[in-house]
Amino acid sequence: MTSKPAFEQSWAIASKHVLFSAHEADISTQLSEHSRVISLKNDEYLFMQGDAAHNFYLVLEGKIKLFRLSIDGNEKIIEVVQPQQTFAEAVMFMEGSSYPVSAQAIGCTQVLSINNQAYMDSIAMNPDCCKRLLAKMAEKLHVWLNEIETLTIQNARHRLIRFLLAHIPDLSVQSATIKLPMAKRLIASRLAMQPETFSRIMHELKDKEIITVKGLTVHVLDVQCLKNHN
């Protein structure tokens, strides 16, 4: 069980998030009473696809993998949620709903669980909170629409190159170093390709001296060349 000081520290972090920062102090205190910190070990499940959805979450430490299993048992990663990001908040608007994905920890992870009904009650008379929540969900929808376009239109090489470029803040530089945010097999699943395809494209980029790779660190030797290698 999380100690009171530890929980208060976690809630202080959460209260700065866009979904909570517009709350008045007294409402924020009431909402915190319906929240709790959950600690997860590596690969431990937070919830499974089809479980009743009573809460949404904010990642405090570590990462959460959201995924679905296909009929043939293959895993499709929908999103990898980073610290300070929320997930499953849209589900609270679906009465009697269940989680459409499974959530699993990547490494030792802590999340803040917020009760859906308590949050809905907290924003019922707060237009600013409603606007921020709608903006947050619209932002995620935009990201997902872009991803759908990428996964359905572009080939595997283009998807991987686009993924690498997205992790370079300034594309005008000559070279850059990227720390991959997760294991390569997870990236492959996220990009809808087999691990073998991922490895083949990475080897191709290495053979052309566009990148070098050591563990999860990728050195892009020529950013412009990477951009043009589609």
PDB file of C-alpha atoms in Angstrom:
ATOM      1  CA  MET A   1       0.000   0.000   0.000  1.00  0.00           C
ATOM      2  CA  THR A   2       1.294   3.472  -0.867  1.00  0.00           C
ATOM      3  CA  SER A   3       2.070   5.663   2.142  1.00  0.00           C
ATOM      4  CA  LYS A   4       0.151   8.908   2.556  1.00  0.00           C
ATOM      5  CA  PRO A   5       3.201  11.162   1.876  1.00  0.00           C
ATOM      6  CA  ALA A   6       4.045   9.103  -1.236  1.00  0.00           C
ATOM      7  CA  PHE A   7       0.460   9.354  -2.483  1.00  0.00           C
ATOM      8  CA  GLU A   8       0.366  13.097  -1.836  1.00  0.00           C
ATOM      9  CA  GLN A   9       3.550  13.468  -3.864  1.00  0.00           C
ATOM     10  CA  SER A  10       2.020  11.419  -6.691  1.00  0.00           C
ATOM     11  CA  TRP A  11      -1.155  13.482  -6.629  1.00  0.00           C
ATOM     12  CA  ALA A  12       0.890  16.687  -6.701  1.00  0.00           C
ATOM     13  CA  ILE A  13       2.438  15.427  -9.956  1.00  0.00           C
ATOM     14  CA  ALA A  14      -0.974  14.474 -11.348  1.00  0.00           C
ATOM     15  CA  SER A  15      -2.560  17.799 -10.410  1.00  0.00           C
ATOM     16  CA  LYS A  16      -0.266  19.573 -12.887  1.00  0.00           C
ATOM     17  CA  HIS A  17      -1.586  17.475 -15.765  1.00  0.00           C
ATOM     18  CA  VAL A  18      -3.956  19.233 -18.157  1.00  0.00           C
ATOM     19  CA  LEU A  19      -6.900  17.016 -17.084  1.00  0.00           C
ATOM     20  CA  PHE A  20      -6.594  18.116 -13.450  1.00  0.00           C
ATOM     21  CA  SER A  21      -4.980  21.551 -13.407  1.00  0.00           C
ATOM     22  CA  ALA A  22      -8.276  23.414 -13.875  1.00  0.00           C
ATOM     23  CA  HIS A  23      -9.818  21.878 -10.751  1.00  0.00           C
ATOM     24  CA  GLU A  24     -10.417  24.029  -7.692  1.00  0.00           C
ATOM     25  CA  ALA A  25      -8.443  22.977  -4.616  1.00  0.00           C
ATOM     26  CA  ASP A  26     -11.425  21.511  -2.763  1.00  0.00           C
ATOM     27  CA  ILE A  27     -12.604  19.522  -5.805  1.00  0.00           C
ATOM     28  CA  SER A  28      -9.062  18.312  -6.406  1.00  0.00           C
ATOM     29  CA  THR A  29      -8.911  17.075  -2.815  1.00  0.00           C
ATOM     30  CA  GLN A  30     -12.206  15.227  -3.218  1.00  0.00           C
ATOM     31  CA  LEU A  31     -11.019  13.642  -6.456  1.00  0.00           C
ATOM     32  CA  SER A  32      -7.776  12.503  -4.845  1.00  0.00           C
ATOM     33  CA  GLU A  33      -9.861  10.535  -2.345  1.00  0.00           C
ATOM     34  CA  HIS A  34     -11.097   8.422  -5.262  1.00  0.00           C
ATOM     35  CA  SER A  35      -7.625   7.814  -6.641  1.00  0.00           C
ATOM     36  CA  ARG A  36      -4.817   5.433  -5.749  1.00  0.00           C
ATOM     37  CA  VAL A  37      -1.295   4.564  -6.828  1.00  0.00           C
ATOM     38  CA  ILE A  38      -0.756   1.108  -8.346  1.00  0.00           C
ATOM     39  CA  SER A  39       2.725  -0.407  -8.586  1.00  0.00           C
ATOM     40  CA  LEU A  40       3.356  -2.989 -11.301  1.00  0.00           C
ATOM     41  CA  LYS A  41       6.248  -5.326 -11.967  1.00  0.00           C
ATOM     42  CA  ASN A  42       7.650  -5.844 -15.454  1.00  0.00           C
ATOM     43  CA  ASP A  43       5.075  -7.569 -17.707  1.00  0.00           C
ATOM     44  CA  GLU A  44       2.385  -7.376 -15.000  1.00  0.00           C
ATOM     45  CA  TYR A  45      -1.108  -6.613 -16.292  1.00  0.00           C
ATOM     46  CA  LEU A  46      -3.043  -3.572 -15.130  1.00  0.00           C
ATOM     47  CA  PHE A  47      -6.217  -4.727 -16.865  1.00  0.00           C
ATOM     48  CA  MET A  48      -7.227  -7.100 -19.638  1.00  0.00           C
ATOM     49  CA  GLN A  49      -9.192  -6.469 -22.788  1.00  0.00           C
ATOM     50  CA  GLY A  50     -12.876  -6.875 -21.914  1.00  0.00           C
ATOM     51  CA  ASP A  51     -12.526  -6.021 -18.196  1.00  0.00           C
ATOM     52  CA  ALA A  52     -15.110  -3.603 -16.820  1.00  0.00           C
ATOM     53  CA  ALA A  53     -13.779  -0.041 -17.120  1.00  0.00           C
ATOM     54  CA  HIS A  54     -14.223   1.838 -13.846  1.00  0.00           C
ATOM     55  CA  ASN A  55     -11.009   3.893 -13.878  1.00  0.00           C
ATOM     56  CA  PHE A  56      -8.628   5.782 -16.108  1.00  0.00           C
ATOM     57  CA  TYR A  57      -4.915   6.196 -15.450  1.00  0.00           C
ATOM     58  CA  LEU A  58      -1.894   8.477 -15.412  1.00  0.00           C
ATOM     59  CA  VAL A  59       1.573   6.973 -15.740  1.00  0.00           C
ATOM     60  CA  LEU A  60       3.856   8.203 -12.948  1.00  0.00           C
ATOM     61  CA  GLU A  61       6.927   6.063 -13.646  1.00  0.00           C
ATOM     62  CA  GLY A  62       7.790   3.438 -16.252  1.00  0.00           C
ATOM     63  CA  LYS A  63       5.665   2.693 -19.317  1.00  0.00           C
ATOM     64  CA  ILE A  64       2.379   0.972 -20.119  1.00  0.00           C
ATOM     65  CA  LYS A  65       1.847  -1.074 -23.269  1.00  0.00           C
ATOM     66  CA  LEU A  66      -1.697  -1.000 -24.655  1.00  0.00           C
ATOM     67  CA  PHE A  67      -2.397  -3.850 -27.041  1.00  0.00           C
ATOM     68  CA  ARG A  68      -5.006  -6.127 -28.573  1.00  0.00           C
ATOM     69  CA  LEU A  69      -4.767  -9.778 -29.543  1.00  0.00           C
ATOM     70  CA  SER A  70      -5.928 -10.820 -32.990  1.00  0.00           C
ATOM     71  CA  ILE A  71      -8.041 -13.914 -33.572  1.00  0.00           C
ATOM     72  CA  ASP A  72      -4.896 -15.898 -34.364  1.00  0.00           C
ATOM     73  CA  GLY A  73      -3.241 -14.739 -31.135  1.00  0.00           C
ATOM     74  CA  ASN A  74      -0.876 -12.151 -32.583  1.00  0.00           C
ATOM     75  CA  GLU A  75      -0.244  -9.076 -30.462  1.00  0.00           C
ATOM     76  CA  LYS A  76      -0.863  -5.621 -31.959  1.00  0.00           C
ATOM     77  CA  ILE A  77       0.485  -2.752 -29.897  1.00  0.00           C
ATOM     78  CA  ILE A  78      -1.864   0.215 -30.006  1.00  0.00           C
ATOM     79  CA  GLU A  79       0.215   2.605 -27.923  1.00  0.00           C
ATOM     80  CA  VAL A  80       3.083   2.750 -25.445  1.00  0.00           C
ATOM     81  CA  VAL A  81       2.123   5.267 -22.761  1.00  0.00           C
ATOM     82  CA  GLN A  82       4.976   7.326 -21.325  1.00  0.00           C
ATOM     83  CA  PRO A  83       5.292   9.057 -17.919  1.00  0.00           C
ATOM     84  CA  GLN A  84       2.947  12.021 -17.433  1.00  0.00           C
ATOM     85  CA  GLN A  85       0.542  10.648 -20.050  1.00  0.00           C
ATOM     86  CA  THR A  86      -3.003   9.451 -19.395  1.00  0.00           C
ATOM     87  CA  PHE A  87      -4.875   6.558 -20.962  1.00  0.00           C
ATOM     88  CA  ALA A  88      -8.371   5.015 -20.972  1.00  0.00           C
ATOM     89  CA  GLU A  89     -10.005   8.385 -20.219  1.00  0.00           C
ATOM     90  CA  ALA A  90     -12.291   8.201 -23.280  1.00  0.00           C
ATOM     91  CA  VAL A  91     -13.831   4.965 -22.015  1.00  0.00           C
ATOM     92  CA  MET A  92     -15.553   6.799 -19.132  1.00  0.00           C
ATOM     93  CA  PHE A  93     -18.097   8.213 -21.591  1.00  0.00           C
ATOM     94  CA  MET A  94     -19.254   4.761 -22.638  1.00  0.00           C
ATOM     95  CA  GLU A  95     -21.870   3.624 -20.154  1.00  0.00           C
ATOM     96  CA  GLY A  96     -21.364   0.074 -18.921  1.00  0.00           C
ATOM     97  CA  SER A  97     -18.220  -0.124 -21.024  1.00  0.00           C
ATOM     98  CA  SER A  98     -15.204  -2.405 -20.945  1.00  0.00           C
ATOM     99  CA  TYR A  99     -11.588  -1.757 -21.832  1.00  0.00           C
ATOM    100  CA  PRO A 100     -11.043  -2.299 -25.587  1.00  0.00           C
ATOM    101  CA  VAL A 101      -7.359  -3.152 -25.032  1.00  0.00           C
ATOM    102  CA  SER A 102      -5.119  -4.840 -22.476  1.00  0.00           C
ATOM    103  CA  ALA A 103      -2.611  -2.797 -20.434  1.00  0.00           C
ATOM    104  CA  GLN A 104       0.741  -4.281 -19.395  1.00  0.00           C
ATOM    105  CA  ALA A 105       3.751  -2.762 -17.649  1.00  0.00           C
ATOM    106  CA  ILE A 106       7.062  -2.339 -19.455  1.00  0.00           C
ATOM    107  CA  GLY A 107       9.592  -2.442 -16.635  1.00  0.00           C
ATOM    108  CA  CYS A 108       8.737  -1.467 -13.061  1.00  0.00           C
ATOM    109  CA  THR A 109       5.848   0.955 -13.403  1.00  0.00           C
ATOM    110  CA  GLN A 110       3.627   3.126 -11.229  1.00  0.00           C
ATOM    111  CA  VAL A 111       0.284   4.507 -12.347  1.00  0.00           C
ATOM    112  CA  LEU A 112      -2.296   6.687 -10.689  1.00  0.00           C
ATOM    113  CA  SER A 113      -5.784   5.199 -10.961  1.00  0.00           C
ATOM    114  CA  ILE A 114      -8.645   7.732 -11.054  1.00  0.00           C
ATOM    115  CA  ASN A 115     -12.256   6.660 -10.639  1.00  0.00           C
ATOM    116  CA  ASN A 116     -14.309   7.500 -13.731  1.00  0.00           C
ATOM    117  CA  GLN A 117     -17.492   8.502 -11.921  1.00  0.00           C
ATOM    118  CA  ALA A 118     -15.607  10.689  -9.460  1.00  0.00           C
ATOM    119  CA  TYR A 119     -13.908  12.508 -12.323  1.00  0.00           C
ATOM    120  CA  MET A 120     -17.185  12.912 -14.226  1.00  0.00           C
ATOM    121  CA  ASP A 121     -18.740  14.416 -11.098  1.00  0.00           C
ATOM    122  CA  SER A 122     -15.777  16.771 -10.708  1.00  0.00           C
ATOM    123  CA  ILE A 123     -16.168  18.248 -14.198  1.00  0.00           C
ATOM    124  CA  ALA A 124     -19.967  18.378 -14.275  1.00  0.00           C
ATOM    125  CA  MET A 125     -19.996  22.067 -13.341  1.00  0.00           C
ATOM    126  CA  ASN A 126     -16.552  23.017 -14.642  1.00  0.00           C
ATOM    127  CA  PRO A 127     -16.511  24.112 -18.318  1.00  0.00           C
ATOM    128  CA  ASP A 128     -12.720  24.554 -18.339  1.00  0.00           C
ATOM    129  CA  CYS A 129     -12.181  20.934 -17.327  1.00  0.00           C
ATOM    130  CA  CYS A 130     -14.653  19.763 -19.970  1.00  0.00           C
ATOM    131  CA  LYS A 131     -12.871  21.750 -22.675  1.00  0.00           C
ATOM    132  CA  ARG A 132      -9.472  20.390 -21.648  1.00  0.00           C
ATOM    133  CA  LEU A 133     -10.728  16.821 -21.627  1.00  0.00           C
ATOM    134  CA  LEU A 134     -12.264  17.219 -25.074  1.00  0.00           C
ATOM    135  CA  ALA A 135      -9.056  18.815 -26.367  1.00  0.00           C
ATOM    136  CA  LYS A 136      -6.994  15.947 -24.963  1.00  0.00           C
ATOM    137  CA  MET A 137      -9.190  13.327 -26.632  1.00  0.00           C
ATOM    138  CA  ALA A 138      -9.196  15.279 -29.913  1.00  0.00           C
ATOM    139  CA  GLU A 139      -5.387  15.371 -29.799  1.00  0.00           C
ATOM    140  CA  LYS A 140      -5.228  11.594 -29.356  1.00  0.00           C
ATOM    141  CA  LEU A 141      -7.750  11.091 -32.165  1.00  0.00           C
ATOM    142  CA  HIS A 142      -5.566  13.184 -34.481  1.00  0.00           C
ATOM    143  CA  VAL A 143      -2.497  11.106 -33.599  1.00  0.00           C
ATOM    144  CA  TRP A 144      -4.380   7.860 -34.208  1.00  0.00           C
ATOM    145  CA  LEU A 145      -5.725   9.056 -37.557  1.00  0.00           C
ATOM    146  CA  ASN A 146      -2.177   9.881 -38.660  1.00  0.00           C
ATOM    147  CA  GLU A 147      -1.044   6.452 -37.525  1.00  0.00           C
ATOM    148  CA  ILE A 148      -3.861   4.712 -39.406  1.00  0.00           C
ATOM    149  CA  GLU A 149      -2.784   6.551 -42.559  1.00  0.00           C
ATOM    150  CA  THR A 150       0.832   5.521 -42.024  1.00  0.00           C
ATOM    151  CA  LEU A 151       0.038   1.873 -41.327  1.00  0.00           C
ATOM    152  CA  THR A 152      -2.371   1.473 -44.229  1.00  0.00           C
ATOM    153  CA  ILE A 153      -0.666   3.515 -46.937  1.00  0.00           C
ATOM    154  CA  GLN A 154       3.086   3.445 -46.337  1.00  0.00           C
ATOM    155  CA  ASN A 155       5.393   0.457 -46.661  1.00  0.00           C
ATOM    156  CA  ALA A 156       7.417  -1.029 -43.793  1.00  0.00           C
ATOM    157  CA  ARG A 157      10.611   0.882 -44.643  1.00  0.00           C
ATOM    158  CA  HIS A 158       8.780   4.197 -44.707  1.00  0.00           C
ATOM    159  CA  ARG A 159       7.071   3.433 -41.374  1.00  0.00           C
ATOM    160  CA  LEU A 160      10.353   2.628 -39.657  1.00  0.00           C
ATOM    161  CA  ILE A 161      12.144   5.664 -41.087  1.00  0.00           C
ATOM    162  CA  ARG A 162       9.245   7.886 -40.079  1.00  0.00           C
ATOM    163  CA  PHE A 163       9.425   6.426 -36.560  1.00  0.00           C
ATOM    164  CA  LEU A 164      13.150   7.193 -36.316  1.00  0.00           C
ATOM    165  CA  LEU A 165      12.728  10.712 -37.670  1.00  0.00           C
ATOM    166  CA  ALA A 166       9.955  11.394 -35.160  1.00  0.00           C
ATOM    167  CA  HIS A 167      12.539  10.923 -32.387  1.00  0.00           C
ATOM    168  CA  ILE A 168      14.880  13.586 -33.788  1.00  0.00           C
ATOM    169  CA  PRO A 169      13.799  17.010 -32.425  1.00  0.00           C
ATOM    170  CA  ASP A 170      15.617  19.038 -35.097  1.00  0.00           C
ATOM    171  CA  LEU A 171      15.643  17.499 -38.576  1.00  0.00           C
ATOM    172  CA  SER A 172      17.974  20.182 -39.897  1.00  0.00           C
ATOM    173  CA  VAL A 173      20.981  18.711 -38.063  1.00  0.00           C
ATOM    174  CA  GLN A 174      23.602  16.628 -39.847  1.00  0.00           C
ATOM    175  CA  SER A 175      23.570  13.753 -37.342  1.00  0.00           C
ATOM    176  CA  ALA A 176      21.612  12.709 -34.260  1.00  0.00           C
ATOM    177  CA  THR A 177      21.453  10.115 -31.519  1.00  0.00           C
ATOM    178  CA  ILE A 178      18.186   8.339 -30.736  1.00  0.00           C
ATOM    179  CA  LYS A 179      17.406   6.299 -27.639  1.00  0.00           C
ATOM    180  CA  LEU A 180      14.745   3.806 -28.679  1.00  0.00           C
ATOM    181  CA  PRO A 181      11.837   4.059 -26.207  1.00  0.00           C
ATOM    182  CA  MET A 182      11.188   0.309 -26.021  1.00  0.00           C
ATOM    183  CA  ALA A 183      12.489  -3.092 -27.097  1.00  0.00           C
ATOM    184  CA  LYS A 184      12.888  -3.557 -30.849  1.00  0.00           C
ATOM    185  CA  ARG A 185      10.290  -6.324 -30.991  1.00  0.00           C
ATOM    186  CA  LEU A 186       7.761  -3.937 -29.426  1.00  0.00           C
ATOM    187  CA  ILE A 187       8.614  -1.238 -31.947  1.00  0.00           C
ATOM    188  CA  ALA A 188       8.123  -3.775 -34.735  1.00  0.00           C
ATOM    189  CA  SER A 189       4.679  -4.658 -33.387  1.00  0.00           C
ATOM    190  CA  ARG A 190       3.817  -0.969 -32.988  1.00  0.00           C
ATOM    191  CA  LEU A 191       4.718  -0.422 -36.643  1.00  0.00           C
ATOM    192  CA  ALA A 192       2.741  -3.472 -37.815  1.00  0.00           C
ATOM    193  CA  MET A 193       5.722  -5.469 -39.051  1.00  0.00           C
ATOM    194  CA  GLN A 194       7.458  -8.702 -38.138  1.00  0.00           C
ATOM    195  CA  PRO A 195      10.654  -8.456 -36.028  1.00  0.00           C
ATOM    196  CA  GLU A 196      12.533  -9.993 -38.957  1.00  0.00           C
ATOM    197  CA  THR A 197      11.379  -7.157 -41.207  1.00  0.00           C
ATOM    198  CA  PHE A 198      12.434  -4.593 -38.611  1.00  0.00           C
ATOM    199  CA  SER A 199      15.911  -6.175 -38.377  1.00  0.00           C
ATOM    200  CA  ARG A 200      16.270  -6.374 -42.164  1.00  0.00           C
ATOM    201  CA  ILE A 201      15.521  -2.677 -42.641  1.00  0.00           C
ATOM    202  CA  MET A 202      17.832  -1.666 -39.789  1.00  0.00           C
ATOM    203  CA  HIS A 203      20.635  -3.779 -41.306  1.00  0.00           C
ATOM    204  CA  GLU A 204      19.974  -2.152 -44.675  1.00  0.00           C
ATOM    205  CA  LEU A 205      20.343   1.296 -43.138  1.00  0.00           C
ATOM    206  CA  LYS A 206      23.544   0.209 -41.387  1.00  0.00           C
ATOM    207  CA  ASP A 207      25.000  -1.266 -44.595  1.00  0.00           C
ATOM    208  CA  LYS A 208      24.372   2.041 -46.358  1.00  0.00           C
ATOM    209  CA  GLU A 209      26.161   3.810 -43.470  1.00  0.00           C
ATOM    210  CA  ILE A 210      23.096   5.876 -42.635  1.00  0.00           C
ATOM    211  CA  ILE A 211      22.918   4.617 -39.037  1.00  0.00           C
ATOM    212  CA  THR A 212      24.855   2.641 -36.452  1.00  0.00           C
ATOM    213  CA  VAL A 213      23.188   0.717 -33.658  1.00  0.00           C
ATOM    214  CA  LYS A 214      24.329  -0.292 -30.188  1.00  0.00           C
ATOM    215  CA  GLY A 215      21.621  -1.821 -28.017  1.00  0.00           C
ATOM    216  CA  LEU A 216      18.719   0.627 -27.940  1.00  0.00           C
ATOM    217  CA  THR A 217      20.892   3.544 -29.070  1.00  0.00           C
ATOM    218  CA  VAL A 218      20.716   4.495 -32.740  1.00  0.00           C
ATOM    219  CA  HIS A 219      23.236   6.971 -34.156  1.00  0.00           C
ATOM    220  CA  VAL A 220      21.884   8.613 -37.297  1.00  0.00           C
ATOM    221  CA  LEU A 221      24.995   9.521 -39.260  1.00  0.00           C
ATOM    222  CA  ASP A 222      23.157  11.451 -41.988  1.00  0.00           C
ATOM    223  CA  VAL A 223      19.695  12.779 -41.158  1.00  0.00           C
ATOM    224  CA  GLN A 224      19.013  14.083 -44.668  1.00  0.00           C
ATOM    225  CA  CYS A 225      19.985  10.752 -46.189  1.00  0.00           C
ATOM    226  CA  LEU A 226      17.628   8.992 -43.793  1.00  0.00           C
ATOM    227  CA  LYS A 227      14.813  11.345 -44.812  1.00  0.00           C
ATOM    228  CA  ASN A 228      15.402  10.566 -48.462  1.00  0.00           C
ATOM    229  CA  HIS A 229      15.760   6.789 -48.031  1.00  0.00           C
ATOM    230  CA  ASN A 230      12.151   5.689 -48.630  1.00  0.00           C
TER     231      ASN A 230
END
